[in-house]
mmCIF file of C-alpha atoms and ligand atoms in Angstrom:
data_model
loop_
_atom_site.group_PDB
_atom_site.id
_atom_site.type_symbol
_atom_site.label_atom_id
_atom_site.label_comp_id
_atom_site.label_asym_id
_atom_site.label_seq_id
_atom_site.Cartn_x
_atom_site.Cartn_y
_atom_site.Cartn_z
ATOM 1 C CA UNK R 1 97.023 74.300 78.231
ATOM 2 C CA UNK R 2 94.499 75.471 75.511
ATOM 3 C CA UNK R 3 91.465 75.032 77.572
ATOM 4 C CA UNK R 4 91.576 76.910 80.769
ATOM 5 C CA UNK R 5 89.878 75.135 83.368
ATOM 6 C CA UNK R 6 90.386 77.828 86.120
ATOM 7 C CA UNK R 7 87.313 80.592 87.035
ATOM 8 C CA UNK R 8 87.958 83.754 86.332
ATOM 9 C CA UNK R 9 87.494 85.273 90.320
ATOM 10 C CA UNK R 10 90.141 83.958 92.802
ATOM 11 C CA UNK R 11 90.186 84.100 96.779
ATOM 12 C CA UNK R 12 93.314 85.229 97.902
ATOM 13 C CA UNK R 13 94.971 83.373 100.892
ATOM 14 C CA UNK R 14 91.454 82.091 101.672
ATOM 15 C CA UNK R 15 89.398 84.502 102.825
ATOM 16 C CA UNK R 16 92.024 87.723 102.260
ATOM 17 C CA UNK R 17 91.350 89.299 105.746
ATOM 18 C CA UNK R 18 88.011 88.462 107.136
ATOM 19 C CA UNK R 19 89.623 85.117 108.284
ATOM 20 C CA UNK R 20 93.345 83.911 108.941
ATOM 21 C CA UNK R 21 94.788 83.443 105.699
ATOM 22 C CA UNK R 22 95.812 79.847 104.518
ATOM 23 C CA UNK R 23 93.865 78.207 107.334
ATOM 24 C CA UNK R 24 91.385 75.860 106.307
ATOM 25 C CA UNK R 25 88.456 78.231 107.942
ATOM 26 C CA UNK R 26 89.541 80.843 105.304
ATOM 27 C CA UNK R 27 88.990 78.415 102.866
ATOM 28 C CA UNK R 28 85.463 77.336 103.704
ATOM 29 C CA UNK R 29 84.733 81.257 104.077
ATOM 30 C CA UNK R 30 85.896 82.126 100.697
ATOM 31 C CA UNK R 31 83.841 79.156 99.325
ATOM 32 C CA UNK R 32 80.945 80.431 101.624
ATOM 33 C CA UNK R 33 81.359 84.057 99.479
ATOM 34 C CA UNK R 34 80.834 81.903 96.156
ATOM 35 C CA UNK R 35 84.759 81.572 95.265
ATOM 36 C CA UNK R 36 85.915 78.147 93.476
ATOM 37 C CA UNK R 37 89.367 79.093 93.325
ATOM 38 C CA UNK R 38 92.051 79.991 96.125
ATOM 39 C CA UNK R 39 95.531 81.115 96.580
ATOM 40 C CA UNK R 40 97.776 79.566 99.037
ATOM 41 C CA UNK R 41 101.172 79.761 100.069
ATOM 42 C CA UNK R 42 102.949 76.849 100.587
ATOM 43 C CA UNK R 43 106.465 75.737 102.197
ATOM 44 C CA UNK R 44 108.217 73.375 103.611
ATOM 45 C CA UNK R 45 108.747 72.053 107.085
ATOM 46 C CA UNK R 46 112.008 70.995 108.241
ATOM 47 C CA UNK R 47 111.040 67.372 107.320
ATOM 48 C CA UNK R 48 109.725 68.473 104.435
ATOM 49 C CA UNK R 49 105.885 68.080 104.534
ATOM 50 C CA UNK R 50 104.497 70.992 102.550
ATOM 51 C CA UNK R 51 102.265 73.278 104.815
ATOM 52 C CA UNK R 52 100.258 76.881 104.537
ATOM 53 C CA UNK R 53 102.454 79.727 105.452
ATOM 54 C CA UNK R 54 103.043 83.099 103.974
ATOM 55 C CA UNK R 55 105.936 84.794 105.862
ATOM 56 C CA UNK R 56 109.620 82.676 106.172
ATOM 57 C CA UNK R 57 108.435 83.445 109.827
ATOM 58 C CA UNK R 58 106.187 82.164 112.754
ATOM 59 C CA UNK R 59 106.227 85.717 114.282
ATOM 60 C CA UNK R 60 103.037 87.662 112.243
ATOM 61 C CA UNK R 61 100.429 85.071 111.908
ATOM 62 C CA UNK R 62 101.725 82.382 114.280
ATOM 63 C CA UNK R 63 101.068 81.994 118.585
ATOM 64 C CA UNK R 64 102.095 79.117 120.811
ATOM 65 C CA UNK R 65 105.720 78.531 119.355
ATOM 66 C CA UNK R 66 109.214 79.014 121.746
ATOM 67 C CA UNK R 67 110.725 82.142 121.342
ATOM 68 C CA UNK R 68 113.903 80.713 122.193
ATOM 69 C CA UNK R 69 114.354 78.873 119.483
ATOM 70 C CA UNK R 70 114.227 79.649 115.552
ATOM 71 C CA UNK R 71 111.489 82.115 114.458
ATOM 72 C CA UNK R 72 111.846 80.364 110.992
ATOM 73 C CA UNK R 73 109.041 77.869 110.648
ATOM 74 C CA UNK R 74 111.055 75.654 108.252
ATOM 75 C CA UNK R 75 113.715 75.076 110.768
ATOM 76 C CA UNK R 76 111.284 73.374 112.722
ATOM 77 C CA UNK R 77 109.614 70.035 111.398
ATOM 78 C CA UNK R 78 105.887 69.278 111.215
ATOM 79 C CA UNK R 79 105.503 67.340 114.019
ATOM 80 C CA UNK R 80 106.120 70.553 115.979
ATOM 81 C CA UNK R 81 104.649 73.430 113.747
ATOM 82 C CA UNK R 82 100.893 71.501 113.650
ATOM 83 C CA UNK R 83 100.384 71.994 117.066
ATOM 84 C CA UNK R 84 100.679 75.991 117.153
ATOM 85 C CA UNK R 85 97.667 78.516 116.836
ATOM 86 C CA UNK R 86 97.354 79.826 112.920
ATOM 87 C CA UNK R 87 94.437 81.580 114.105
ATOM 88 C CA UNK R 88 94.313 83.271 117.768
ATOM 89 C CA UNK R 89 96.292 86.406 116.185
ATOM 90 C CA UNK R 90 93.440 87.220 113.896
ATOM 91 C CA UNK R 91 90.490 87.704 116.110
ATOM 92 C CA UNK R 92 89.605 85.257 118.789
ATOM 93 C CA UNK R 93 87.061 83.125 116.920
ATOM 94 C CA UNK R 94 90.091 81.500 115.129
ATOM 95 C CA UNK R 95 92.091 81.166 118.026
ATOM 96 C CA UNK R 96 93.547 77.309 118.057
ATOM 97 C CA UNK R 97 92.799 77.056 114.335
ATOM 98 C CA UNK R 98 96.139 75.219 112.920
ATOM 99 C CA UNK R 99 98.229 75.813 109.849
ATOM 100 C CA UNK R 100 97.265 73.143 106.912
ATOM 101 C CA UNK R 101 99.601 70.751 105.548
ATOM 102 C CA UNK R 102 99.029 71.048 101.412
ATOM 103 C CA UNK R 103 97.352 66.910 101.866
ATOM 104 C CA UNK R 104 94.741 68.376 104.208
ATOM 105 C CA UNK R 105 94.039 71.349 101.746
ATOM 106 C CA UNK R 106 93.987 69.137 98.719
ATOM 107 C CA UNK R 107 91.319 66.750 100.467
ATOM 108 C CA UNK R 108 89.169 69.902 101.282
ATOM 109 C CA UNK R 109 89.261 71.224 98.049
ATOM 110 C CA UNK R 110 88.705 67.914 96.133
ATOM 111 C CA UNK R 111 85.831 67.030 98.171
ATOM 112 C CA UNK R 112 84.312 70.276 97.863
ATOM 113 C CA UNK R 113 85.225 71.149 93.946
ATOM 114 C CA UNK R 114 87.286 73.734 94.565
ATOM 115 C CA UNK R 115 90.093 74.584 92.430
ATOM 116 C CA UNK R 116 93.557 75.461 94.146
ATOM 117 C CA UNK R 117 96.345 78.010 92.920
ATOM 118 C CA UNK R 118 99.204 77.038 94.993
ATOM 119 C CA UNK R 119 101.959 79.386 95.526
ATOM 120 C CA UNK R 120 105.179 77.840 96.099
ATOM 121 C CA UNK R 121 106.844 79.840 98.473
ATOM 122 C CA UNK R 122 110.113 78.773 99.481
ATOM 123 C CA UNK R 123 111.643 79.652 102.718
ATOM 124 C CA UNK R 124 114.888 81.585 101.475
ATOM 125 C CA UNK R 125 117.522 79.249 100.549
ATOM 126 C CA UNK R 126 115.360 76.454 99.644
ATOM 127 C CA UNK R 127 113.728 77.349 96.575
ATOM 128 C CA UNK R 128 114.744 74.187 94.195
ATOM 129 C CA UNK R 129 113.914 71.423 96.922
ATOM 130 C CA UNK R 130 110.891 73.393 97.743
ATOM 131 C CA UNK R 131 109.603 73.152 93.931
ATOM 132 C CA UNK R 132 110.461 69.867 93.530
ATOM 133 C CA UNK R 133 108.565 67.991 97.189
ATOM 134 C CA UNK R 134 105.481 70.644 96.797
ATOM 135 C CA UNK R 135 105.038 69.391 92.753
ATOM 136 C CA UNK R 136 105.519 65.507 93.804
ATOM 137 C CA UNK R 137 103.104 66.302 96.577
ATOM 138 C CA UNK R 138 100.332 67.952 94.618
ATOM 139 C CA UNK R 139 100.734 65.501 91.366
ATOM 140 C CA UNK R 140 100.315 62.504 93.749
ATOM 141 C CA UNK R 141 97.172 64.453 95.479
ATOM 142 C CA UNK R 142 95.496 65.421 92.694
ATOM 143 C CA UNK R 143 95.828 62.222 90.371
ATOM 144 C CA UNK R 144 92.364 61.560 90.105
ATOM 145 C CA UNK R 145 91.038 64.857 89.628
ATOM 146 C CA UNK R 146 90.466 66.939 86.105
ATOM 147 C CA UNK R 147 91.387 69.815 86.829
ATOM 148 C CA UNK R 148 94.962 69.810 88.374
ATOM 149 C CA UNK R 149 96.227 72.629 90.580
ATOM 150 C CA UNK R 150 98.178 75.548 89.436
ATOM 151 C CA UNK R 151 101.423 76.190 90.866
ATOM 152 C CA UNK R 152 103.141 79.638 90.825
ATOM 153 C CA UNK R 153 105.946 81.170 91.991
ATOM 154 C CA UNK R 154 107.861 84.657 92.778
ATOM 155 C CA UNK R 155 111.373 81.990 92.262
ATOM 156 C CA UNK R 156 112.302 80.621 88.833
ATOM 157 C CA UNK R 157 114.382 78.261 90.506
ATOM 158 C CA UNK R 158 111.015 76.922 92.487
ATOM 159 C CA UNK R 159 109.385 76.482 89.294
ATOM 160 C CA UNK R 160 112.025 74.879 87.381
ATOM 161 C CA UNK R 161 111.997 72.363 89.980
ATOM 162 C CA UNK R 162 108.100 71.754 89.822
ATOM 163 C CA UNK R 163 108.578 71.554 86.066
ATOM 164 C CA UNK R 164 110.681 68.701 86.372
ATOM 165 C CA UNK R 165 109.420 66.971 89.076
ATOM 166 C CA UNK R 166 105.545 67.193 87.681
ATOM 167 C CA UNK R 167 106.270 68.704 83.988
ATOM 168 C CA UNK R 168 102.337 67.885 83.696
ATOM 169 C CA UNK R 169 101.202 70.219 86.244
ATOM 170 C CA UNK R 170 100.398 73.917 84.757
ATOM 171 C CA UNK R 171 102.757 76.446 86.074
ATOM 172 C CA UNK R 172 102.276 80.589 86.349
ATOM 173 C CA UNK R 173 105.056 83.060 86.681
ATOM 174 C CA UNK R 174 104.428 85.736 89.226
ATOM 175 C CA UNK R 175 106.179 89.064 89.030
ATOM 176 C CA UNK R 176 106.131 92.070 91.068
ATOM 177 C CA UNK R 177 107.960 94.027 88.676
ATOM 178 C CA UNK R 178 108.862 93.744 84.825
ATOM 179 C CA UNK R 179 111.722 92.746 84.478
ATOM 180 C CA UNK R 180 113.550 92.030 81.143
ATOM 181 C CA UNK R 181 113.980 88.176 81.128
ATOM 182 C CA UNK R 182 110.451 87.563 81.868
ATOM 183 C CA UNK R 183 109.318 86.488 78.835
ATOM 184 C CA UNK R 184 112.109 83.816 78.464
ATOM 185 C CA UNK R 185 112.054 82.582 81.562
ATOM 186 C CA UNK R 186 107.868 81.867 80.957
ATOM 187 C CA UNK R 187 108.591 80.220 77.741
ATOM 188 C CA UNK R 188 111.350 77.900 79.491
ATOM 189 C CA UNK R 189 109.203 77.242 82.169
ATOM 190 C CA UNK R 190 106.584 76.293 80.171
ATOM 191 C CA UNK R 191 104.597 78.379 82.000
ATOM 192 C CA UNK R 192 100.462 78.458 80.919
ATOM 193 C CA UNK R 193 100.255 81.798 83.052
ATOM 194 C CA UNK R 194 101.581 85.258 84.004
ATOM 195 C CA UNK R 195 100.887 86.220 87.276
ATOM 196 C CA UNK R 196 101.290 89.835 87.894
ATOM 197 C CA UNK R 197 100.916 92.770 90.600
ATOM 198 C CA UNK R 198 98.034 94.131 88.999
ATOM 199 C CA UNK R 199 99.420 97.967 88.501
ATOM 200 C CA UNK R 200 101.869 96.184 85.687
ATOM 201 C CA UNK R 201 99.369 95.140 82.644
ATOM 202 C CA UNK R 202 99.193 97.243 79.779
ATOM 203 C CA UNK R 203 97.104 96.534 76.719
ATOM 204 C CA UNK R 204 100.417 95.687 75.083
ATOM 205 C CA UNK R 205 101.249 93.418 77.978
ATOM 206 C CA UNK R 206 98.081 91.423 77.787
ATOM 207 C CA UNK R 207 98.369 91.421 73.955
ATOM 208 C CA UNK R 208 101.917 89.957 74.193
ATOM 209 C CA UNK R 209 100.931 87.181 77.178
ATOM 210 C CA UNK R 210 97.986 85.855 74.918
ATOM 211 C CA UNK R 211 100.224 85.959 71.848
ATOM 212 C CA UNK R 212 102.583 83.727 73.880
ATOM 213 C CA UNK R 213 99.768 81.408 74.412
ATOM 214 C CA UNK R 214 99.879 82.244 78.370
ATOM 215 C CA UNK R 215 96.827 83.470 80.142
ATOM 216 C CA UNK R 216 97.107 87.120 82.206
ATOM 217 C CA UNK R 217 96.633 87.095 85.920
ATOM 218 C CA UNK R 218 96.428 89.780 88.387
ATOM 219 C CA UNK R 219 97.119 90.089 92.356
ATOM 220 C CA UNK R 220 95.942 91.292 94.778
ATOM 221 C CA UNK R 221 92.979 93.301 92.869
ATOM 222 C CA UNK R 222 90.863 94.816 96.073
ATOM 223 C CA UNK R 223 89.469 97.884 94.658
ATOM 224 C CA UNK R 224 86.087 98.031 91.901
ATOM 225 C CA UNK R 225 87.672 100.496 89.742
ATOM 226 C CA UNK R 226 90.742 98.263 89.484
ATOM 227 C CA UNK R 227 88.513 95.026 88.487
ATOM 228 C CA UNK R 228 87.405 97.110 85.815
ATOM 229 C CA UNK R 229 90.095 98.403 84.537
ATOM 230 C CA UNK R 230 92.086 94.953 84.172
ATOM 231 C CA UNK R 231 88.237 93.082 82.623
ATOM 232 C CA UNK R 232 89.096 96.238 80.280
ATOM 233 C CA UNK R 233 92.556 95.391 79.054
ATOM 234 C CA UNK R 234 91.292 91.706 78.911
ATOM 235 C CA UNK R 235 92.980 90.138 81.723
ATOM 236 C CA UNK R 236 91.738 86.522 82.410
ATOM 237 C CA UNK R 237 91.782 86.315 86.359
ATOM 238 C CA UNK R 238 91.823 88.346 89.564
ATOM 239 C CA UNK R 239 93.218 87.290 92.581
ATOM 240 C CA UNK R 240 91.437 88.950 96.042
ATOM 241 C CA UNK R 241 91.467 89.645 99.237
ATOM 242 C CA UNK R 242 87.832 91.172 98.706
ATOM 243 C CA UNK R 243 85.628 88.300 98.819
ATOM 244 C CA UNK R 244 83.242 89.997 100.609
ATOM 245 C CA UNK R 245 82.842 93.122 97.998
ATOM 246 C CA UNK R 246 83.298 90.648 94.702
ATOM 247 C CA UNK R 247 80.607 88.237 93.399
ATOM 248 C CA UNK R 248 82.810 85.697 91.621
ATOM 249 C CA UNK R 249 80.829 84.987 88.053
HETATM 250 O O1 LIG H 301 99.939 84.501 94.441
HETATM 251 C C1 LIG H 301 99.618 85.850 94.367
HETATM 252 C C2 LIG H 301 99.977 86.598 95.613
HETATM 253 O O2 LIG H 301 99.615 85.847 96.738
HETATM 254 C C3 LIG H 301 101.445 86.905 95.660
HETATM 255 O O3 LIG H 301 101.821 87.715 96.740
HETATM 256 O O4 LIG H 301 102.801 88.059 98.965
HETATM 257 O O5 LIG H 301 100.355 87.759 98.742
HETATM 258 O O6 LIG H 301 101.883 85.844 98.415
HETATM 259 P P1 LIG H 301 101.707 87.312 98.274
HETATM 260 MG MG1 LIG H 302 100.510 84.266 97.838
#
């Protein structure tokens, strides 16, 4: 991908923390603080429909569900999991507000021009299958549209899968750590991107990323002195949770 069609600012999980993230009301608040671009986390349910979910768990951001039986929300299909409260645990305003399913989220953000970085994020032990259904799913969704979503991933495995499945869809490699394969696995992934915790990038770094043709990403940038700093060592894109302290430009 030579042109980059992506802004430079995105909203993490939505809204980062002044709504539930990956709800749909996080969404319209981080386009509400001038964001065009948001992070999601997607999996799959147990009949594998793709849906917005960060933890491999109901418990943290999840009410209504039986305790009794699996706290793992991909053991449980969707006809199930859309019914429980995404929201209540966050403040009461949100109470009832459901988790998306990755259609929903694609028709919001297509009707509203907003771009979508979705992170695949495979409940453990599902990483290939979890690749594959959420890169069929988005390449099918966003047919018509110009600028195509960007799927990343923690899991080479998840990506590999999406590469196959929808080799046309731009991929980004996220690392929490450096570790020494990275650069290999990127190139065999094909990947356009290099999504890292923040603290990593180095001038070298960056240099190195751009020579590989990949553009530099950071997450989750929530501090002013840390925009700076990675605008400085000519980063391309911030991921945050701060859409109320960052004017996206
Ligand atoms: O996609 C960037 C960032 O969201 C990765 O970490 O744990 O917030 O999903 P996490
Ligand atoms: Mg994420």
């Amino acid at each position: 991908m030579n042109t980059w069609p992506y802004p430079r600012w995105i909203a993490h999980r939505g809204a980062g923390k002044i709504a539930p993230e990956n709800t749909l009301a996080a969404f319209r608040l981080g386009a509400a603080h001038g964001y065009t671009m948001i992070e999601c986390d997607v999996k799959l349910s147990a009949d594998g429909v793709p849906f917005l979910l960060h933890d491999a768990t109901l418990k943290r951001t999840v009410r209504g569900w039986d305790a009794t039986e699996s706290a793992t929300a991909g053991d449980h299909p969707w006809a199930q999991l859309s019914h429980l409260d995404a929201g209540g645990w966050h403040s009461r305003a949100y109470a009832g507000e459901p988790m998306p399913t990755l259609a929903g989220v694609a028709r919001w953000c297509l009707a509203n021009g907003v771009a979508l970085n979705i992170e695949i994020k495979p409940t453990p032990g599902t990483d290939a299958r979890t690749g594959q259904v959420v890169a069929e799913h988005a390449a099918r969704l966003w047919a018509q549209s110009p600028v195509p979503p960007l799927l990343s991933s923690f899991q080479p495995e998840a990506l590999a899968a999406a590469q196959q499945a929808a080799p046309h869809l731009p991929r980004g490699l996220l690392l929490d750590s450096l570790r020494d394969s990275w650069a290999a696995e990127a190139r065999a992934l094909q990947c356009v991107a290099l999504i890292c915790n923040w603290q990593l990038w180095t001038a070298p770094l960056v240099h190195q990323v751009h020579l590989a043709g990949m553009r530099a990403l950071s997450y989750t940038v929530n501090d002013e002195w840390a925009a700076q700093h990675l605008w400085a060592l000519g980063t391309d894109g911030i991921i945050t949770d701060r859409v109320d302290l960052f004017t996206p430009n």
